[in-house]
Amino acid sequence: MTLFAKILAGEIPADFVYQDELAVAFRDISPQAPFHALVIPRKPLTSVAAAEQEDAGLLGHLLRVAAKIAADAGLDERGYRVVTNVGEDGGQTVEHLHLHVLGGRAMSWPPG
Ligand code: 5GP
Protein backbone atom coordinates (compact mmCIF):
# COMPACT_ATOMS: atom_id res chain seq x y z
CA MET A 1 0.00 0.00 0.00
CA THR A 2 1.47 3.35 -0.98
CA LEU A 3 1.61 6.35 1.30
CA PHE A 4 -1.12 8.06 -0.69
CA ALA A 5 -3.33 4.95 -0.55
CA LYS A 6 -3.00 5.19 3.23
CA ILE A 7 -4.01 8.87 3.10
CA LEU A 8 -7.03 7.90 0.95
CA ALA A 9 -7.93 5.17 3.47
CA GLY A 10 -7.67 7.64 6.36
CA GLU A 11 -4.78 5.74 7.92
CA ILE A 12 -2.47 8.75 7.62
CA PRO A 13 -3.89 12.24 8.24
CA ALA A 14 -3.69 14.93 5.58
CA ASP A 15 -4.77 18.54 5.21
CA PHE A 16 -7.39 18.13 2.49
CA VAL A 17 -8.30 21.10 0.30
CA TYR A 18 -10.66 19.21 -2.05
CA GLN A 19 -12.48 15.87 -2.23
CA ASP A 20 -14.89 14.27 -4.67
CA GLU A 21 -15.78 10.76 -5.80
CA LEU A 22 -12.84 10.51 -8.20
CA ALA A 23 -10.06 12.57 -6.66
CA VAL A 24 -8.77 14.33 -3.58
CA ALA A 25 -6.27 17.13 -3.00
CA PHE A 26 -4.25 17.83 0.11
CA ARG A 27 -1.34 20.02 1.13
CA ASP A 28 2.16 18.68 0.56
CA ILE A 29 3.91 17.90 3.85
CA SER A 30 7.07 19.59 2.58
CA PRO A 31 5.81 22.62 0.62
CA GLN A 32 8.10 23.96 -2.09
CA ALA A 33 6.07 27.15 -2.55
CA PRO A 34 3.65 29.20 -0.41
CA PHE A 35 0.87 27.03 -1.89
CA HIS A 36 1.75 23.40 -2.64
CA ALA A 37 -0.94 20.76 -2.88
CA LEU A 38 -1.15 17.32 -4.45
CA VAL A 39 -4.11 16.17 -6.55
CA ILE A 40 -4.49 12.40 -6.64
CA PRO A 41 -7.03 10.00 -8.13
CA ARG A 42 -8.77 7.56 -5.81
CA LYS A 43 -7.91 4.95 -8.42
CA PRO A 44 -4.44 3.54 -7.61
CA LEU A 45 -2.61 4.40 -10.82
CA THR A 46 1.17 4.43 -10.39
CA SER A 47 1.74 7.44 -12.66
CA VAL A 48 0.50 8.91 -15.94
CA ALA A 49 2.61 6.20 -17.59
CA ALA A 50 0.25 3.58 -16.16
CA ALA A 51 -2.91 5.31 -17.36
CA GLU A 52 -4.90 3.69 -20.16
CA GLN A 53 -7.16 5.29 -22.74
CA GLU A 54 -10.10 4.50 -20.46
CA ASP A 55 -8.48 6.80 -17.86
CA ALA A 56 -8.46 9.80 -20.20
CA GLY A 57 -11.51 11.34 -18.53
CA LEU A 58 -10.00 10.83 -15.09
CA LEU A 59 -6.74 12.50 -16.15
CA GLY A 60 -8.70 15.46 -17.46
CA HIS A 61 -10.63 15.63 -14.21
CA LEU A 62 -7.40 15.79 -12.22
CA LEU A 63 -6.32 18.83 -14.24
CA ARG A 64 -9.70 20.45 -13.65
CA VAL A 65 -9.33 19.86 -9.92
CA ALA A 66 -5.82 21.34 -10.06
CA ALA A 67 -7.18 24.47 -11.71
CA LYS A 68 -10.03 24.70 -9.19
CA ILE A 69 -7.88 24.45 -6.09
CA ALA A 70 -5.43 26.95 -7.60
CA ALA A 71 -8.28 29.37 -8.26
CA ASP A 72 -9.64 28.79 -4.74
CA ALA A 73 -6.17 29.61 -3.38
CA GLY A 74 -6.24 32.91 -5.27
CA LEU A 75 -3.53 31.94 -7.75
CA ASP A 76 -5.38 32.75 -10.98
CA GLU A 77 -4.10 36.28 -11.38
CA ARG A 78 -0.40 35.59 -10.92
CA GLY A 79 -0.36 32.02 -12.19
CA TYR A 80 0.97 28.75 -10.87
CA ARG A 81 2.53 25.47 -11.94
CA VAL A 82 1.06 21.98 -12.32
CA VAL A 83 3.56 19.16 -12.64
CA THR A 84 3.60 15.39 -12.37
CA ASN A 85 6.79 13.43 -11.86
CA VAL A 86 7.20 10.00 -13.45
CA GLY A 87 9.74 7.39 -12.40
CA GLU A 88 13.28 7.75 -11.19
CA ASP A 89 14.51 10.39 -13.63
CA GLY A 90 11.29 12.31 -13.17
CA GLY A 91 11.94 12.50 -9.44
CA GLN A 92 8.87 10.49 -8.43
CA THR A 93 9.06 9.27 -4.83
CA VAL A 94 5.48 8.08 -4.21
CA GLU A 95 4.13 5.48 -6.65
CA HIS A 96 0.58 6.81 -6.82
CA LEU A 97 -0.19 9.32 -9.56
CA HIS A 98 -0.22 12.90 -8.26
CA LEU A 99 -0.25 16.39 -9.70
CA HIS A 100 1.76 18.97 -7.80
CA VAL A 101 0.05 22.40 -7.77
CA LEU A 102 2.54 25.08 -6.79
CA GLY A 103 2.02 28.81 -6.52
CA GLY A 104 2.51 31.97 -4.54
CA ARG A 105 5.98 32.66 -5.91
CA ALA A 106 7.59 32.95 -9.33
CA MET A 107 8.80 29.61 -10.68
CA SER A 108 12.03 29.17 -12.60
CA TRP A 109 12.45 27.22 -15.82
CA PRO A 110 13.94 24.78 -16.65
CA PRO A 111 13.35 22.79 -13.48
CA GLY A 112 16.35 21.22 -11.78
P1 5GP B 1 6.98 13.09 -5.87
O1 5GP B 1 8.39 13.28 -5.38
O2 5GP B 1 6.63 11.63 -5.90
O3 5GP B 1 6.65 13.79 -7.14
O4 5GP B 1 6.05 13.79 -4.80
C1 5GP B 1 5.72 13.21 -3.59
C2 5GP B 1 5.34 14.33 -2.66
O5 5GP B 1 4.70 13.77 -1.52
C3 5GP B 1 6.53 15.15 -2.14
O6 5GP B 1 6.39 16.51 -2.55
C4 5GP B 1 6.47 14.97 -0.64
O7 5GP B 1 6.79 16.15 0.07
C5 5GP B 1 5.03 14.56 -0.41
N1 5GP B 1 4.81 13.75 0.77
C6 5GP B 1 5.59 12.73 1.21
N2 5GP B 1 5.08 12.18 2.33
C7 5GP B 1 3.93 12.89 2.59
C8 5GP B 1 2.96 12.78 3.64
O8 5GP B 1 3.01 11.93 4.53
N3 5GP B 1 1.93 13.68 3.59
C9 5GP B 1 1.84 14.63 2.62
N4 5GP B 1 0.79 15.47 2.68
N5 5GP B 1 2.73 14.74 1.61
C10 5GP B 1 3.78 13.88 1.62
XYZ file of N, CA and C and ligand atoms in Angstrom:
360
model
N 0.858 -1.202 0.000
C 0.000 0.000 0.000
C 0.889 1.245 0.000
N 0.638 2.153 -0.941
C 1.470 3.354 -0.984
C 1.041 4.332 0.104
N 1.902 5.286 0.330
C 1.608 6.349 1.300
C 0.288 7.052 0.966
N 0.084 7.315 -0.322
C -1.125 8.056 -0.694
C -2.370 7.169 -0.585
N -2.207 5.858 -0.788
C -3.329 4.947 -0.548
C -3.712 4.981 0.927
N -2.721 5.102 1.788
C -2.998 5.190 3.229
C -3.697 6.509 3.567
N -3.316 7.578 2.888
C -4.009 8.865 3.098
C -5.456 8.738 2.631
N -5.667 8.094 1.466
C -7.034 7.901 0.953
C -7.866 7.049 1.914
N -7.220 6.076 2.553
C -7.925 5.174 3.473
C -8.110 5.793 4.855
N -7.533 6.985 5.066
C -7.666 7.640 6.358
C -6.708 7.106 7.407
N -5.743 6.305 6.967
C -4.782 5.740 7.920
C -3.683 6.731 8.284
N -3.437 7.675 7.369
C -2.474 8.746 7.625
C -3.230 10.058 7.435
N -3.150 10.984 8.381
C -3.892 12.244 8.240
C -3.295 13.145 7.162
N -4.143 13.955 6.567
C -3.691 14.926 5.575
C -4.582 16.157 5.669
N -4.035 17.271 5.195
C -4.766 18.542 5.214
C -5.468 18.693 3.854
N -6.678 18.157 3.762
C -7.395 18.129 2.489
C -7.896 19.523 2.097
N -7.743 19.840 0.823
C -8.298 21.102 0.304
C -9.436 20.825 -0.682
N -9.604 19.565 -1.089
C -10.660 19.209 -2.051
C -10.895 17.704 -1.993
N -12.160 17.295 -2.150
C -12.476 15.869 -2.228
C -13.707 15.679 -3.095
N -13.680 14.693 -3.971
C -14.893 14.266 -4.668
C -14.821 12.756 -4.873
N -15.713 12.210 -5.683
C -15.783 10.763 -5.804
C -14.618 10.165 -6.596
N -13.933 10.999 -7.371
C -12.840 10.508 -8.204
C -11.451 10.897 -7.716
N -11.376 12.001 -6.983
C -10.063 12.571 -6.658
C -10.097 13.311 -5.327
N -8.907 13.483 -4.756
C -8.770 14.335 -3.575
C -7.524 15.195 -3.773
N -7.469 16.289 -3.013
C -6.273 17.132 -3.003
C -5.965 17.500 -1.562
N -4.680 17.509 -1.260
C -4.251 17.832 0.108
C -2.901 18.543 0.039
N -2.589 19.260 1.107
C -1.342 20.017 1.129
C -0.137 19.090 1.247
N 0.908 19.440 0.489
C 2.156 18.685 0.560
C 2.787 18.888 1.935
N 3.325 17.823 2.512
C 3.908 17.897 3.853
C 5.199 18.704 3.861
N 5.810 18.841 2.696
C 7.071 19.591 2.579
C 6.926 20.618 1.454
N 6.168 21.686 1.707
C 5.806 22.617 0.620
C 7.020 23.306 -0.003
N 7.021 23.326 -1.336
C 8.103 23.956 -2.091
C 7.713 25.337 -2.605
N 6.573 25.827 -2.174
C 6.068 27.153 -2.552
C 5.031 27.521 -1.491
N 4.652 28.815 -1.406
C 3.648 29.202 -0.408
C 2.375 28.361 -0.491
N 1.958 28.003 -1.717
C 0.865 27.030 -1.889
C 1.431 25.823 -2.608
N 1.271 24.645 -2.017
C 1.753 23.405 -2.641
C 0.805 22.288 -2.214
N -0.002 21.848 -3.157
C -0.939 20.756 -2.880
C -0.751 19.660 -3.917
N -1.229 18.486 -3.570
C -1.150 17.318 -4.449
C -2.561 16.880 -4.792
N -2.816 16.696 -6.084
C -4.105 16.174 -6.548
C -3.888 14.729 -6.935
N -4.673 13.823 -6.347
C -4.488 12.398 -6.645
C -5.831 11.751 -6.980
N -5.805 10.764 -7.869
C -7.031 9.999 -8.125
C -7.251 8.990 -7.003
N -8.511 8.658 -6.749
C -8.770 7.564 -5.807
C -8.308 6.239 -6.408
N -8.382 6.147 -7.741
C -7.905 4.945 -8.423
C -6.386 4.831 -8.271
N -5.872 3.665 -7.898
C -4.443 3.536 -7.611
C -3.570 3.378 -8.853
N -3.520 4.399 -9.681
C -2.605 4.404 -10.821
C -1.218 4.791 -10.335
N -0.198 4.135 -10.850
C 1.174 4.429 -10.395
C 1.638 5.805 -10.851
N 1.334 6.145 -12.091
C 1.737 7.440 -12.660
C 0.952 7.630 -13.947
N 1.180 8.739 -14.646
C 0.504 8.907 -15.943
C 0.932 7.818 -16.918
N 2.120 7.262 -16.698
C 2.606 6.204 -17.590
C 1.750 4.942 -17.485
N 1.080 4.779 -16.369
C 0.247 3.582 -16.158
C -1.192 3.797 -16.602
N -1.528 5.023 -16.980
C -2.915 5.314 -17.359
C -3.223 4.742 -18.738
N -4.434 4.237 -18.879
C -4.896 3.688 -20.161
C -5.848 4.703 -20.812
N -6.219 4.399 -22.043
C -7.160 5.288 -22.742
C -8.450 5.472 -21.930
N -8.864 4.407 -21.250
C -10.100 4.495 -20.456
C -9.960 5.469 -19.282
N -8.730 5.849 -18.955
C -8.480 6.796 -17.857
C -8.408 8.247 -18.344
N -8.628 8.447 -19.639
C -8.460 9.799 -20.198
C -9.360 10.815 -19.488
N -10.595 10.428 -19.216
C -11.507 11.337 -18.526
C -11.034 11.649 -17.116
N -10.509 10.632 -16.451
C -9.996 10.829 -15.095
C -8.800 11.792 -15.107
N -7.913 11.614 -16.072
C -6.743 12.499 -16.151
C -7.183 13.941 -16.380
N -8.172 14.116 -17.238
C -8.703 15.460 -17.463
C -9.323 16.033 -16.202
N -10.011 15.186 -15.463
C -10.632 15.632 -14.214
C -9.572 16.102 -13.221
N -8.464 15.392 -13.143
C -7.396 15.789 -12.215
C -6.882 17.192 -12.549
N -6.765 17.482 -13.837
C -6.320 18.825 -14.235
C -7.361 19.878 -13.876
N -8.636 19.526 -14.043
C -9.704 20.451 -13.652
C -9.675 20.725 -12.153
N -9.422 19.680 -11.371
C -9.327 19.859 -9.919
C -8.120 20.740 -9.588
N -7.009 20.509 -10.283
C -5.819 21.335 -10.055
C -6.140 22.805 -10.293
N -6.829 23.083 -11.392
C -7.182 24.474 -11.708
C -8.150 25.041 -10.666
N -9.061 24.218 -10.182
C -10.031 24.696 -9.192
C -9.359 25.041 -7.866
N -8.495 24.157 -7.391
C -7.875 24.447 -6.091
C -6.908 25.628 -6.206
N -6.298 25.781 -7.390
C -5.429 26.954 -7.597
C -6.266 28.229 -7.578
N -7.399 28.203 -8.257
C -8.284 29.369 -8.259
C -8.776 29.666 -6.847
N -9.164 28.613 -6.117
C -9.642 28.791 -4.738
C -8.554 29.369 -3.834
N -7.295 29.084 -4.169
C -6.167 29.607 -3.383
C -5.771 31.004 -3.836
N -6.501 31.541 -4.821
C -6.240 32.912 -5.273
C -5.059 33.035 -6.212
N -4.732 31.944 -6.908
C -3.531 31.936 -7.746
C -3.787 32.311 -9.201
N -5.049 32.527 -9.567
C -5.376 32.754 -10.977
C -4.675 33.964 -11.575
N -4.621 35.033 -10.810
C -4.101 36.278 -11.383
C -2.612 36.176 -11.691
N -1.847 35.641 -10.746
C -0.395 35.590 -10.915
C 0.071 34.317 -11.621
N -0.736 33.277 -11.549
C -0.363 32.016 -12.194
C 0.244 31.030 -11.216
N 0.503 29.856 -11.724
C 0.968 28.752 -10.873
C 1.522 27.659 -11.766
N 1.986 26.591 -11.162
C 2.528 25.472 -11.944
C 1.841 24.177 -11.533
N 1.567 23.338 -12.550
C 1.055 21.984 -12.322
C 2.062 21.023 -12.933
N 2.537 20.073 -12.137
C 3.565 19.159 -12.639
C 3.332 17.765 -12.070
N 3.657 16.760 -12.877
C 3.596 15.389 -12.369
C 4.911 14.694 -12.684
N 5.514 14.107 -11.690
C 6.793 13.428 -11.857
C 6.546 11.951 -12.154
N 7.365 11.409 -13.053
C 7.204 10.004 -13.451
C 8.546 9.286 -13.313
N 8.568 8.269 -12.470
C 9.736 7.392 -12.396
C 10.962 8.059 -11.790
N 12.045 7.334 -11.865
C 13.279 7.751 -11.192
C 13.826 9.062 -11.746
N 13.974 9.155 -13.069
C 14.514 10.392 -13.634
C 13.546 11.557 -13.470
N 12.266 11.250 -13.382
C 11.287 12.315 -13.166
C 11.251 12.810 -11.737
N 11.914 12.091 -10.840
C 11.944 12.502 -9.437
C 10.742 12.033 -8.637
N 10.055 10.994 -9.132
C 8.867 10.494 -8.428
C 9.291 9.673 -7.212
N 8.720 9.997 -6.058
C 9.059 9.272 -4.831
C 7.880 8.475 -4.275
N 6.662 8.825 -4.671
C 5.478 8.077 -4.210
C 4.792 7.489 -5.442
N 4.636 6.171 -5.463
C 4.127 5.483 -6.652
C 2.604 5.432 -6.694
N 2.025 6.610 -6.613
C 0.577 6.806 -6.818
C 0.478 8.143 -7.541
N -0.103 8.120 -8.721
C -0.194 9.318 -9.560
C -0.600 10.550 -8.752
N 0.139 11.640 -8.932
C -0.222 12.898 -8.265
C 0.226 14.084 -9.095
N -0.604 15.115 -9.091
C -0.252 16.388 -9.702
C 0.164 17.335 -8.584
N 1.345 17.909 -8.714
C 1.756 18.975 -7.798
C 1.148 20.287 -8.306
N 0.538 21.053 -7.430
C 0.051 22.397 -7.766
C 0.818 23.366 -6.878
N 1.637 24.183 -7.524
C 2.538 25.075 -6.793
C 2.271 26.520 -7.190
N 2.226 27.405 -6.206
C 2.017 28.812 -6.517
C 2.341 29.697 -5.337
N 2.230 31.002 -5.590
C 2.515 31.969 -4.539
C 3.918 32.533 -4.631
N 4.666 32.080 -5.611
C 5.980 32.661 -5.910
C 6.267 32.409 -7.380
N 7.216 33.167 -7.933
C 7.588 32.954 -9.333
C 8.410 31.669 -9.443
N 8.081 30.871 -10.445
C 8.799 29.608 -10.684
C 9.901 29.839 -11.710
N 10.970 29.096 -11.600
C 12.027 29.166 -12.605
C 11.827 28.057 -13.628
N 12.473 28.231 -14.773
C 12.453 27.221 -15.824
C 13.791 27.229 -16.541
N 14.425 26.141 -16.864
C 13.944 24.785 -16.654
C 14.046 24.349 -15.202
N 13.245 23.322 -14.830
C 13.350 22.786 -13.479
C 14.676 22.051 -13.297
N 15.070 21.880 -12.068
C 16.352 21.223 -11.784
C 16.287 19.725 -12.015
P 6.982 13.092 -5.870
O 8.394 13.285 -5.380
O 6.627 11.627 -5.900
O 6.653 13.794 -7.142
O 6.050 13.794 -4.805
C 5.717 13.206 -3.587
C 5.345 14.333 -2.657
O 4.703 13.772 -1.518
C 6.528 15.145 -2.145
O 6.387 16.511 -2.549
C 6.467 14.968 -0.636
O 6.789 16.147 0.074
C 5.031 14.562 -0.414
N 4.812 13.747 0.771
C 5.590 12.734 1.213
N 5.081 12.181 2.329
C 3.932 12.886 2.592
C 2.958 12.779 3.645
O 3.006 11.929 4.528
N 1.930 13.675 3.590
C 1.837 14.625 2.620
N 0.785 15.471 2.678
N 2.733 14.739 1.614
C 3.777 13.880 1.622
